[in-house]
Coordinates of C-alpha atoms in Angstrom, one line a residue:
M1 CA 25.4 -22.3 19.6
A2 CA 27.8 -20.1 18.2
G3 CA 26.3 -17.3 15.9
I4 CA 23.3 -17.0 17.7
D5 CA 22.6 -13.5 19.4
S6 CA 18.9 -14.0 20.8
Q7 CA 16.6 -10.8 21.2
V8 CA 13.8 -13.5 22.4
P9 CA 13.4 -13.5 25.9
A10 CA 14.6 -17.0 27.2
P11 CA 12.4 -19.3 29.1
A12 CA 12.9 -19.3 33.1
H13 CA 14.3 -23.1 32.8
T14 CA 16.9 -23.6 34.9
A15 CA 19.8 -25.6 33.7
A16 CA 18.7 -28.7 35.2
S17 CA 15.0 -28.3 33.8
A18 CA 16.4 -27.8 30.4
S19 CA 18.0 -31.2 30.1
T20 CA 15.3 -33.4 32.5
A21 CA 11.9 -31.7 32.2
P22 CA 9.2 -33.1 30.1
D23 CA 8.7 -31.1 26.9
S24 CA 4.9 -31.0 27.5
P25 CA 2.3 -31.8 30.6
A26 CA 1.7 -35.3 28.6
A27 CA 4.8 -36.1 29.2
L28 CA 4.7 -35.9 33.0
P29 CA 5.2 -39.5 34.9
P30 CA 1.3 -39.9 36.5
D31 CA 2.8 -39.5 40.3
T32 CA 4.0 -35.8 40.0
A33 CA 2.0 -33.2 41.9
P34 CA 2.5 -29.9 40.8
H35 CA 2.4 -28.7 44.4
V36 CA 5.5 -31.0 45.5
H37 CA 8.8 -29.5 45.9
G38 CA 10.8 -32.4 47.0
T39 CA 10.8 -35.8 48.7
A40 CA 11.9 -37.4 51.7
G41 CA 15.7 -38.5 51.8
Q42 CA 16.3 -36.4 48.5
D43 CA 19.3 -34.4 47.7
P44 CA 18.5 -30.7 48.6
S45 CA 20.5 -29.3 45.6
V46 CA 18.3 -31.3 43.1
P47 CA 15.3 -29.7 42.1
G48 CA 11.8 -31.8 42.7
P49 CA 9.6 -32.7 40.2
G50 CA 7.3 -29.7 41.3
V51 CA 10.1 -27.1 41.0
L52 CA 10.8 -28.9 37.2
L53 CA 7.2 -28.4 36.4
Q54 CA 6.9 -24.8 37.8
D55 CA 9.9 -24.0 35.4
R56 CA 8.4 -25.5 32.3
L57 CA 5.5 -23.8 32.9
A58 CA 7.3 -20.3 33.7
G59 CA 9.0 -21.4 30.1
W60 CA 5.5 -21.9 28.6
V61 CA 4.4 -18.5 29.4
S62 CA 7.3 -16.7 28.6
D63 CA 7.0 -18.1 25.1
L64 CA 3.4 -17.4 24.6
T65 CA 3.9 -14.4 25.8
T66 CA 6.9 -13.3 23.2
L67 CA 4.4 -15.2 20.2
H68 CA 1.5 -13.1 21.5
E69 CA 3.6 -9.6 21.3
L70 CA 5.3 -10.6 18.0
T71 CA 1.8 -11.6 16.0
E72 CA 0.2 -8.0 17.6
R73 CA 3.1 -6.4 16.0
L74 CA 2.3 -8.4 12.7
A75 CA -1.2 -7.6 12.6
R76 CA -1.3 -3.9 13.6
T77 CA 1.1 -3.6 9.6
A78 CA -1.8 -2.6 6.9
T79 CA 0.3 -3.4 3.9
L80 CA 1.9 -6.1 2.0
D81 CA 5.5 -4.4 2.2
A82 CA 5.3 -3.9 6.1
A83 CA 4.1 -7.1 7.0
L84 CA 6.8 -9.0 5.1
Q85 CA 9.7 -6.6 7.1
E86 CA 7.6 -7.6 10.2
L87 CA 8.1 -11.2 9.0
L88 CA 11.5 -10.9 8.7
R89 CA 12.5 -8.9 12.1
A90 CA 10.4 -11.3 14.2
G91 CA 12.0 -14.6 12.7
S92 CA 15.1 -12.9 13.5
A93 CA 14.8 -12.5 17.0
L94 CA 12.8 -16.2 17.3
V95 CA 15.6 -17.7 15.3
G96 CA 18.8 -15.4 16.4
A97 CA 19.8 -14.1 13.1
R98 CA 21.0 -11.0 12.2
R99 CA 20.1 -11.4 8.3
G100 CA 17.4 -12.6 6.4
L101 CA 15.1 -12.4 3.4
V102 CA 11.8 -13.1 2.1
V103 CA 10.8 -14.1 -1.3
L104 CA 7.1 -13.6 -2.4
E105 CA 6.2 -15.7 -4.8
P106 CA 2.7 -16.8 -4.7
A107 CA 1.8 -20.8 -6.7
D108 CA -0.9 -19.2 -8.3
G109 CA 1.3 -17.1 -10.3
L110 CA -1.1 -14.1 -10.2
G111 CA 1.9 -12.1 -8.1
P112 CA 3.1 -10.0 -7.0
C113 CA 6.2 -11.3 -6.7
T114 CA 9.1 -9.1 -4.8
T115 CA 12.0 -10.0 -2.5
V116 CA 12.8 -8.4 0.7
G117 CA 15.8 -8.1 2.6
L118 CA 16.7 -7.6 6.1
G119 CA 20.1 -6.5 6.9
L120 CA 20.8 -7.0 3.0
A121 CA 21.2 -4.0 0.7
R122 CA 19.7 -4.1 -2.5
A123 CA 23.2 -5.0 -4.2
D124 CA 23.4 -7.8 -1.7
L125 CA 19.9 -9.1 -2.8
G126 CA 21.4 -9.1 -6.1
H127 CA 24.5 -11.2 -5.0
I128 CA 22.3 -14.0 -4.0
E129 CA 19.6 -13.8 -6.9
T130 CA 23.0 -14.9 -9.3
V131 CA 23.5 -18.2 -7.5
P132 CA 21.2 -21.0 -9.1
R133 CA 18.0 -21.1 -7.6
G134 CA 18.5 -24.7 -7.0
A135 CA 21.5 -24.7 -4.4
L136 CA 19.6 -21.8 -2.4
P137 CA 17.4 -23.0 0.7
Y138 CA 14.7 -21.0 -0.8
G139 CA 14.8 -22.2 -4.3
R140 CA 14.5 -25.6 -3.3
I141 CA 11.3 -24.9 -1.4
L142 CA 9.8 -22.5 -4.4
D143 CA 10.7 -24.8 -6.7
G144 CA 9.8 -28.3 -5.0
L145 CA 12.8 -29.9 -5.4
P146 CA 13.5 -33.3 -3.3
G147 CA 14.0 -32.4 0.3
G148 CA 12.4 -28.6 -0.2
D149 CA 8.7 -29.2 1.0
G150 CA 9.7 -28.2 4.8
E151 CA 12.6 -26.4 6.8
Q152 CA 15.8 -26.0 5.3
V153 CA 18.8 -26.0 8.2
R154 CA 22.0 -25.4 7.0
P155 CA 24.3 -24.9 9.8
D156 CA 27.7 -24.5 8.3
L157 CA 27.7 -23.9 4.7
F158 CA 31.1 -24.2 4.2
A159 CA 31.3 -27.6 5.6
E160 CA 29.1 -28.9 3.4
D161 CA 30.2 -31.4 0.4
G162 CA 29.5 -30.3 -3.0
L163 CA 28.1 -26.6 -2.2
D164 CA 27.7 -24.9 -5.2
P165 CA 30.8 -22.8 -6.3
R166 CA 28.4 -19.3 -6.8
H167 CA 26.8 -20.2 -3.6
R168 CA 29.8 -20.2 -1.7
E169 CA 31.4 -17.4 -3.6
V170 CA 28.5 -15.0 -2.6
A171 CA 28.6 -16.3 1.0
A172 CA 32.1 -15.4 1.7
R173 CA 31.5 -12.1 -0.3
L174 CA 28.5 -11.8 2.0
G175 CA 29.7 -12.9 5.3
Y176 CA 27.4 -15.6 6.1
A177 CA 28.2 -18.9 6.9
A178 CA 24.8 -20.8 7.9
A179 CA 21.0 -20.5 6.8
Y180 CA 17.9 -21.2 7.8
A181 CA 14.7 -21.4 5.7
L182 CA 10.8 -22.0 6.1
P183 CA 8.4 -22.1 3.5
L184 CA 5.5 -19.6 3.8
A185 CA 2.3 -21.6 3.0
G186 CA -1.0 -22.9 4.5
E187 CA -4.3 -24.7 3.9
E188 CA -6.0 -22.2 2.8
A189 CA -3.6 -19.5 1.1
G190 CA -1.3 -22.5 -0.8
R191 CA 2.4 -21.6 -1.1
L192 CA 3.2 -17.8 -1.0
G193 CA 7.0 -17.9 -0.7
A194 CA 9.7 -18.8 1.5
A195 CA 11.9 -17.0 4.2
V196 CA 15.4 -17.6 5.1
W197 CA 17.5 -15.8 8.2
L198 CA 21.4 -15.9 7.8
Y199 CA 24.3 -16.7 10.6
D200 CA 27.3 -14.9 10.5
E201 CA 28.9 -17.9 12.1
P202 CA 27.9 -22.0 11.7
A203 CA 24.6 -22.3 13.5
K204 CA 21.4 -23.5 14.0
P205 CA 18.3 -22.6 16.0
D206 CA 17.5 -25.3 18.7
K207 CA 14.2 -27.2 18.8
R208 CA 12.3 -24.6 21.3
R209 CA 12.9 -21.5 18.6
R210 CA 12.3 -23.9 15.7
H211 CA 8.9 -24.5 17.3
L212 CA 8.1 -20.9 18.2
V213 CA 9.1 -19.8 14.4
A214 CA 6.8 -22.5 12.9
I215 CA 4.0 -21.0 14.9
Y216 CA 4.6 -18.0 14.1
T217 CA 5.2 -18.3 10.1
R218 CA 1.9 -19.9 10.0
Y219 CA 0.1 -17.1 11.6
A220 CA 2.0 -14.6 9.1
T221 CA 1.2 -16.5 6.0
D222 CA -2.6 -16.3 7.0
H223 CA -1.9 -12.3 7.5
L224 CA 0.4 -12.2 4.3
A225 CA -2.6 -14.3 2.4
R226 CA -5.1 -11.5 3.6
L227 CA -2.9 -8.6 2.3
L228 CA -2.2 -10.3 -0.8
E229 CA -5.9 -10.5 -1.9
L230 CA -5.8 -6.7 -1.3
E231 CA -2.8 -5.7 -2.9
R232 CA -4.3 -7.5 -5.7
T233 CA -7.8 -6.3 -5.8
R234 CA -6.1 -2.4 -5.3
A235 CA -3.7 -2.8 -8.5
A236 CA -6.9 -4.4 -10.4
M237 CA -8.9 -1.4 -9.2
A238 CA -6.2 1.0 -10.1
T239 CA -5.7 -0.5 -13.3
I240 CA -9.1 -0.7 -14.1
A241 CA -9.6 3.1 -13.2
G242 CA -6.6 4.0 -15.3
E243 CA -7.6 2.7 -18.2
L244 CA -10.9 4.2 -18.1
L245 CA -9.3 7.9 -17.6
P246 CA -7.1 9.7 -20.0
S247 CA -3.6 7.7 -21.0
R248 CA -2.3 11.3 -21.2
L249 CA -3.3 14.5 -21.6
P250 CA -3.4 16.7 -25.1
R251 CA -1.0 19.0 -26.4
V252 CA -2.4 22.6 -26.8
P253 CA -1.5 25.7 -27.9
G254 CA -1.5 28.0 -25.3
M255 CA -2.0 26.1 -22.6
Q256 CA 0.0 23.5 -20.1
L257 CA -2.0 20.6 -18.7
A258 CA -1.1 18.2 -15.5
A259 CA -3.5 15.8 -13.5
R260 CA -3.4 13.9 -10.4
H261 CA -5.4 11.2 -9.2
R262 CA -5.5 9.1 -6.0
T263 CA -8.0 6.1 -5.2
G264 CA -8.5 4.0 -2.6
P265 CA -8.1 -0.2 -2.3
R266 CA -11.9 -0.6 -3.7
G267 CA -11.4 2.0 -6.2
G268 CA -14.0 5.3 -6.7
G269 CA -15.6 7.1 -9.1
D270 CA -13.8 10.2 -9.4
W271 CA -12.9 11.3 -13.1
Y272 CA -10.9 14.2 -14.9
D273 CA -10.6 14.7 -19.0
A274 CA -9.0 17.3 -20.9
L275 CA -10.8 17.2 -24.7
P276 CA -9.7 18.7 -27.9
L277 CA -12.8 20.4 -29.1
P278 CA -13.3 22.8 -32.2
D279 CA -12.3 26.0 -33.1
A280 CA -8.9 25.4 -31.0
A281 CA -10.8 25.0 -28.0
L282 CA -10.3 22.8 -25.0
G283 CA -13.0 21.0 -22.8
L284 CA -11.8 20.7 -18.9
T285 CA -13.9 18.6 -16.6
V286 CA -13.8 17.0 -13.3
G287 CA -16.8 15.3 -11.4
S288 CA -17.8 12.1 -8.9
V289 CA -20.0 9.4 -8.7
T290 CA -21.9 8.5 -5.6
G291 CA -20.2 5.3 -4.3
S292 CA -17.5 3.2 -4.6
G293 CA -15.9 -0.2 -5.5
P294 CA -16.3 -2.0 -9.2
S295 CA -19.7 -0.3 -10.0
A296 CA -18.5 2.7 -9.3
V297 CA -15.5 2.8 -11.2
A298 CA -18.3 1.3 -14.2
A299 CA -20.9 4.0 -13.6
M300 CA -18.0 6.7 -14.1
G301 CA -16.5 5.2 -17.0
R302 CA -19.7 5.7 -18.7
L303 CA -20.7 8.9 -17.5
R304 CA -17.0 10.3 -18.6
A305 CA -17.6 8.3 -22.5
S306 CA -20.7 10.1 -22.5
L307 CA -19.5 13.3 -21.6
R308 CA -17.2 13.1 -23.8
A309 CA -19.6 12.7 -27.1
Y310 CA -21.9 16.1 -25.5
A311 CA -18.8 17.9 -25.2
V312 CA -18.1 17.2 -28.9
M313 CA -21.7 18.5 -30.1
E314 CA -22.2 21.1 -28.0
G315 CA -19.0 22.3 -25.7
E316 CA -19.5 25.8 -26.4
D317 CA -22.6 26.0 -23.9
P318 CA -21.5 23.9 -21.0
V319 CA -25.1 23.8 -19.3
A320 CA -26.6 21.8 -22.3
V321 CA -23.6 19.3 -21.9
L322 CA -24.5 18.7 -18.3
S323 CA -28.4 18.7 -19.2
D324 CA -27.6 15.9 -21.3
L325 CA -25.4 14.1 -18.8
E326 CA -28.0 14.5 -16.1
L327 CA -30.9 13.4 -18.9
L328 CA -28.4 10.3 -19.2
L329 CA -28.0 9.8 -15.1
R330 CA -31.7 10.0 -14.4
L331 CA -32.6 7.3 -17.7
T332 CA -29.5 4.7 -17.0
E333 CA -28.3 5.1 -13.3
P334 CA -31.4 6.2 -11.6
A335 CA -29.9 5.4 -8.1
R336 CA -27.1 7.1 -8.3
S337 CA -26.1 10.8 -8.4
A338 CA -23.0 12.5 -9.5
T339 CA -21.2 16.0 -9.1
A340 CA -19.4 17.6 -12.1
L341 CA -18.0 20.4 -13.7
F342 CA -17.6 21.3 -17.5
A343 CA -15.2 24.2 -18.3
Y344 CA -15.0 25.5 -22.3
C345 CA -11.5 26.8 -22.8
E346 CA -10.7 29.2 -25.3
P347 CA -6.6 29.1 -24.9
A348 CA -6.2 32.5 -27.2
Q349 CA -8.3 34.9 -25.1
R350 CA -7.4 32.9 -21.7
R351 CA -11.4 32.6 -21.7
I352 CA -13.4 30.2 -19.9
T353 CA -17.0 29.6 -19.8
L354 CA -18.2 26.8 -17.1
A355 CA -21.2 24.7 -15.5
G356 CA -21.3 22.7 -12.3
A357 CA -23.9 20.5 -11.0
G358 CA -22.8 20.4 -6.9
H359 CA -19.4 20.7 -7.4
C360 CA -16.6 22.6 -5.7
P361 CA -15.3 26.1 -7.4
P362 CA -11.9 26.4 -9.7
L363 CA -9.3 27.5 -8.0
L364 CA -7.1 30.5 -10.3
V365 CA -3.6 30.8 -8.9
G366 CA -1.6 33.2 -10.1
E367 CA 1.2 35.9 -9.4
R368 CA -1.3 38.6 -8.3
R369 CA -3.8 36.7 -7.0
T370 CA -5.1 33.2 -5.7
E371 CA -9.2 32.9 -5.6
F372 CA -11.8 30.9 -6.0
A373 CA -14.0 31.4 -9.1
E374 CA -17.6 32.7 -8.5
T375 CA -20.1 29.4 -9.5
S376 CA -23.5 29.1 -8.9
V377 CA -24.8 26.7 -6.8
S378 CA -26.7 23.9 -8.0
A379 CA -27.3 20.6 -7.1
P380 CA -25.8 17.2 -8.4
L381 CA -27.2 15.3 -11.3
G382 CA -29.7 13.1 -10.4
M383 CA -30.4 14.4 -7.4
L384 CA -33.8 16.7 -8.7
A385 CA -36.6 16.3 -10.8
C386 CA -34.6 18.1 -13.8
W387 CA -31.1 20.0 -13.1
E388 CA -30.6 23.4 -14.2
A389 CA -27.8 26.2 -13.5
P390 CA -26.6 29.1 -14.9
G391 CA -23.1 29.2 -16.5
V392 CA -20.8 31.3 -15.9
E393 CA -17.6 33.2 -17.4
F394 CA -14.2 34.2 -16.4
Q395 CA -11.2 36.0 -17.7
A396 CA -7.5 34.1 -16.7
E397 CA -4.3 36.1 -17.1
A398 CA -1.3 35.2 -18.5
G399 CA 0.4 32.8 -16.4
E400 CA -2.4 31.7 -14.1
T401 CA -3.5 28.0 -13.5
V402 CA -7.1 27.2 -13.3
L403 CA -7.0 24.2 -10.2
L404 CA -10.2 22.0 -10.7
Y405 CA -10.4 19.1 -8.1
T406 CA -13.3 16.8 -6.9
D407 CA -14.5 17.3 -3.3
G408 CA -12.4 14.1 -2.3
L409 CA -9.4 16.4 -1.7
L410 CA -11.5 18.5 0.8
H411 CA -12.5 15.3 2.8
R412 CA -9.5 13.5 2.9
T413 CA -8.6 16.1 5.7
G414 CA -10.3 15.4 7.9
D415 CA -11.5 19.0 8.3
P416 CA -14.7 20.9 8.2
V417 CA -15.8 21.8 4.4
D418 CA -15.1 25.5 5.1
R419 CA -12.1 25.2 6.9
A420 CA -11.1 22.4 4.2
F421 CA -11.9 25.1 1.8
A422 CA -9.5 27.9 3.9
R423 CA -6.8 24.9 3.4
L424 CA -7.0 24.7 0.2
H425 CA -6.6 28.3 -0.6
A426 CA -3.4 28.5 2.2
A427 CA -2.1 25.4 -0.2
A428 CA -2.1 27.4 -3.1
A429 CA -1.1 30.7 -1.9
S430 CA 1.8 29.2 -0.7
V431 CA 3.2 27.7 -4.1
P432 CA 6.7 28.6 -4.5
R433 CA 7.2 31.5 -7.7
T434 CA 9.7 28.5 -8.8
L435 CA 7.2 26.6 -9.2
R436 CA 4.4 28.6 -11.0
S437 CA 5.0 27.9 -14.5
D438 CA 5.1 24.0 -14.1
P439 CA 1.0 22.9 -13.8
G440 CA 2.5 19.5 -12.4
A441 CA 4.4 21.1 -9.7
I442 CA 1.7 22.9 -8.7
A443 CA -0.8 20.2 -8.6
D444 CA 2.0 18.3 -6.4
H445 CA 2.6 21.3 -4.1
V446 CA -1.2 21.4 -3.3
L447 CA -2.0 17.8 -3.3
H448 CA 0.9 17.3 -0.6
T449 CA 0.8 20.3 1.6
M450 CA -3.1 19.3 2.0
L451 CA -2.3 15.7 2.6
P452 CA 1.1 15.4 4.0
D453 CA 3.5 12.2 5.2
G454 CA 2.0 10.0 2.5
L455 CA -1.8 10.6 3.6
D456 CA -2.2 11.1 -0.3
R457 CA -1.0 7.6 -0.7
A458 CA -3.3 6.2 2.4
D459 CA -6.2 4.1 2.1
S460 CA -9.1 6.1 1.8
K461 CA -12.9 5.5 0.4
E462 CA -12.4 9.2 -1.1
D463 CA -11.2 9.4 -4.7
V464 CA -8.7 12.7 -4.9
V465 CA -8.8 14.2 -9.0
L466 CA -6.6 17.6 -9.0
L467 CA -6.6 18.9 -13.2
A468 CA -4.2 21.8 -13.4
A469 CA -4.4 24.3 -16.2
R470 CA -2.0 27.0 -16.9
F471 CA -2.2 29.7 -19.4
D472 CA 0.8 30.7 -21.1

């Protein structure tokens, strides 16, 4: 049919079998034998029943192979956006269309809602959205209008009586003349959205293509439902963690602050904080609670809130702050342990006093040095009957940045710990001079150097926290 440029391997049907072969094995005549290739007196130019059956079976094998390949590709997608793009590409090949769009609009109203296009720019999608929803194939499906509970076949838009004028204008502008739409819905998933494929010329998919794409979209809907639930969980955990962490960092004379936080889909127990203290001092802390998921996030929130209180009462003595936190952890969270670092900063003197409990040492980044601060070796909180470790004090120079981080930054690299520390040192040392006056740029450079190619955004059980404090 005009307008269809198939990318799907055509089944091995002969021209005769396409019109005379049965649609299913049950439709075969009872006296048909698969091994018979002809009968006495039959015209040799006319295929026998056995040949027709073999051709039909070859066609089924071809279709099943195509569906298997396409569903395998879809199953390998790990994000909702990637799955929507794959759905459009596969559907385009199955129905023989060049362009399309999928509208994700879950019926439960919990979102996320989005529109993704194939061969359509953002401006093109914007033009389509100016058409009244009831005039569009996906609008009839999503709004439950009469006749919108199944596939929508629009083989020749410009030949339709009563075509919406705005739809006519947009179709002419974008150069499509036909549309085919399917709902994305399942018994368990409910209605998730709708997919539409657009043809450059009047056209419609034949019965075979429609059957294949219907099977594919049923599988795709179940896969999308799983990814949708994962996306919602990830968003919920990120929101909860974000509410438990500082919404903004304080402005402190003599210092500039920046923080970066990455968490996995289940959420984790890493935290950071910056707290103004009496006498123009500043408390900086990073830490990590064991475990992941909602319980770890909740425990992190409780510990961070308690640490803030202890810092206000005795922040000039970091050892006392962590001792109080350790006692609280043993009494209220006996099944957990945590690593933590608390630093008491005096910006005017550029002096830092800190204590750590099983935590990674801070990294000093400046024009003349890039080195780890000397800290004492100590156990994590909750690991021993009573935590105790000496504090340390060091002096920073003007223009230097102190980088605090959690061990997730090291673990996400997949390297042994000693090599990961070496990579971190090299990443900090390679910060360009033009970026060294901006703690946010330093944190970004270190993060992307340690975890390149989007690894910092990839799903992981390890949280990552970076807190950069630059002395003016």
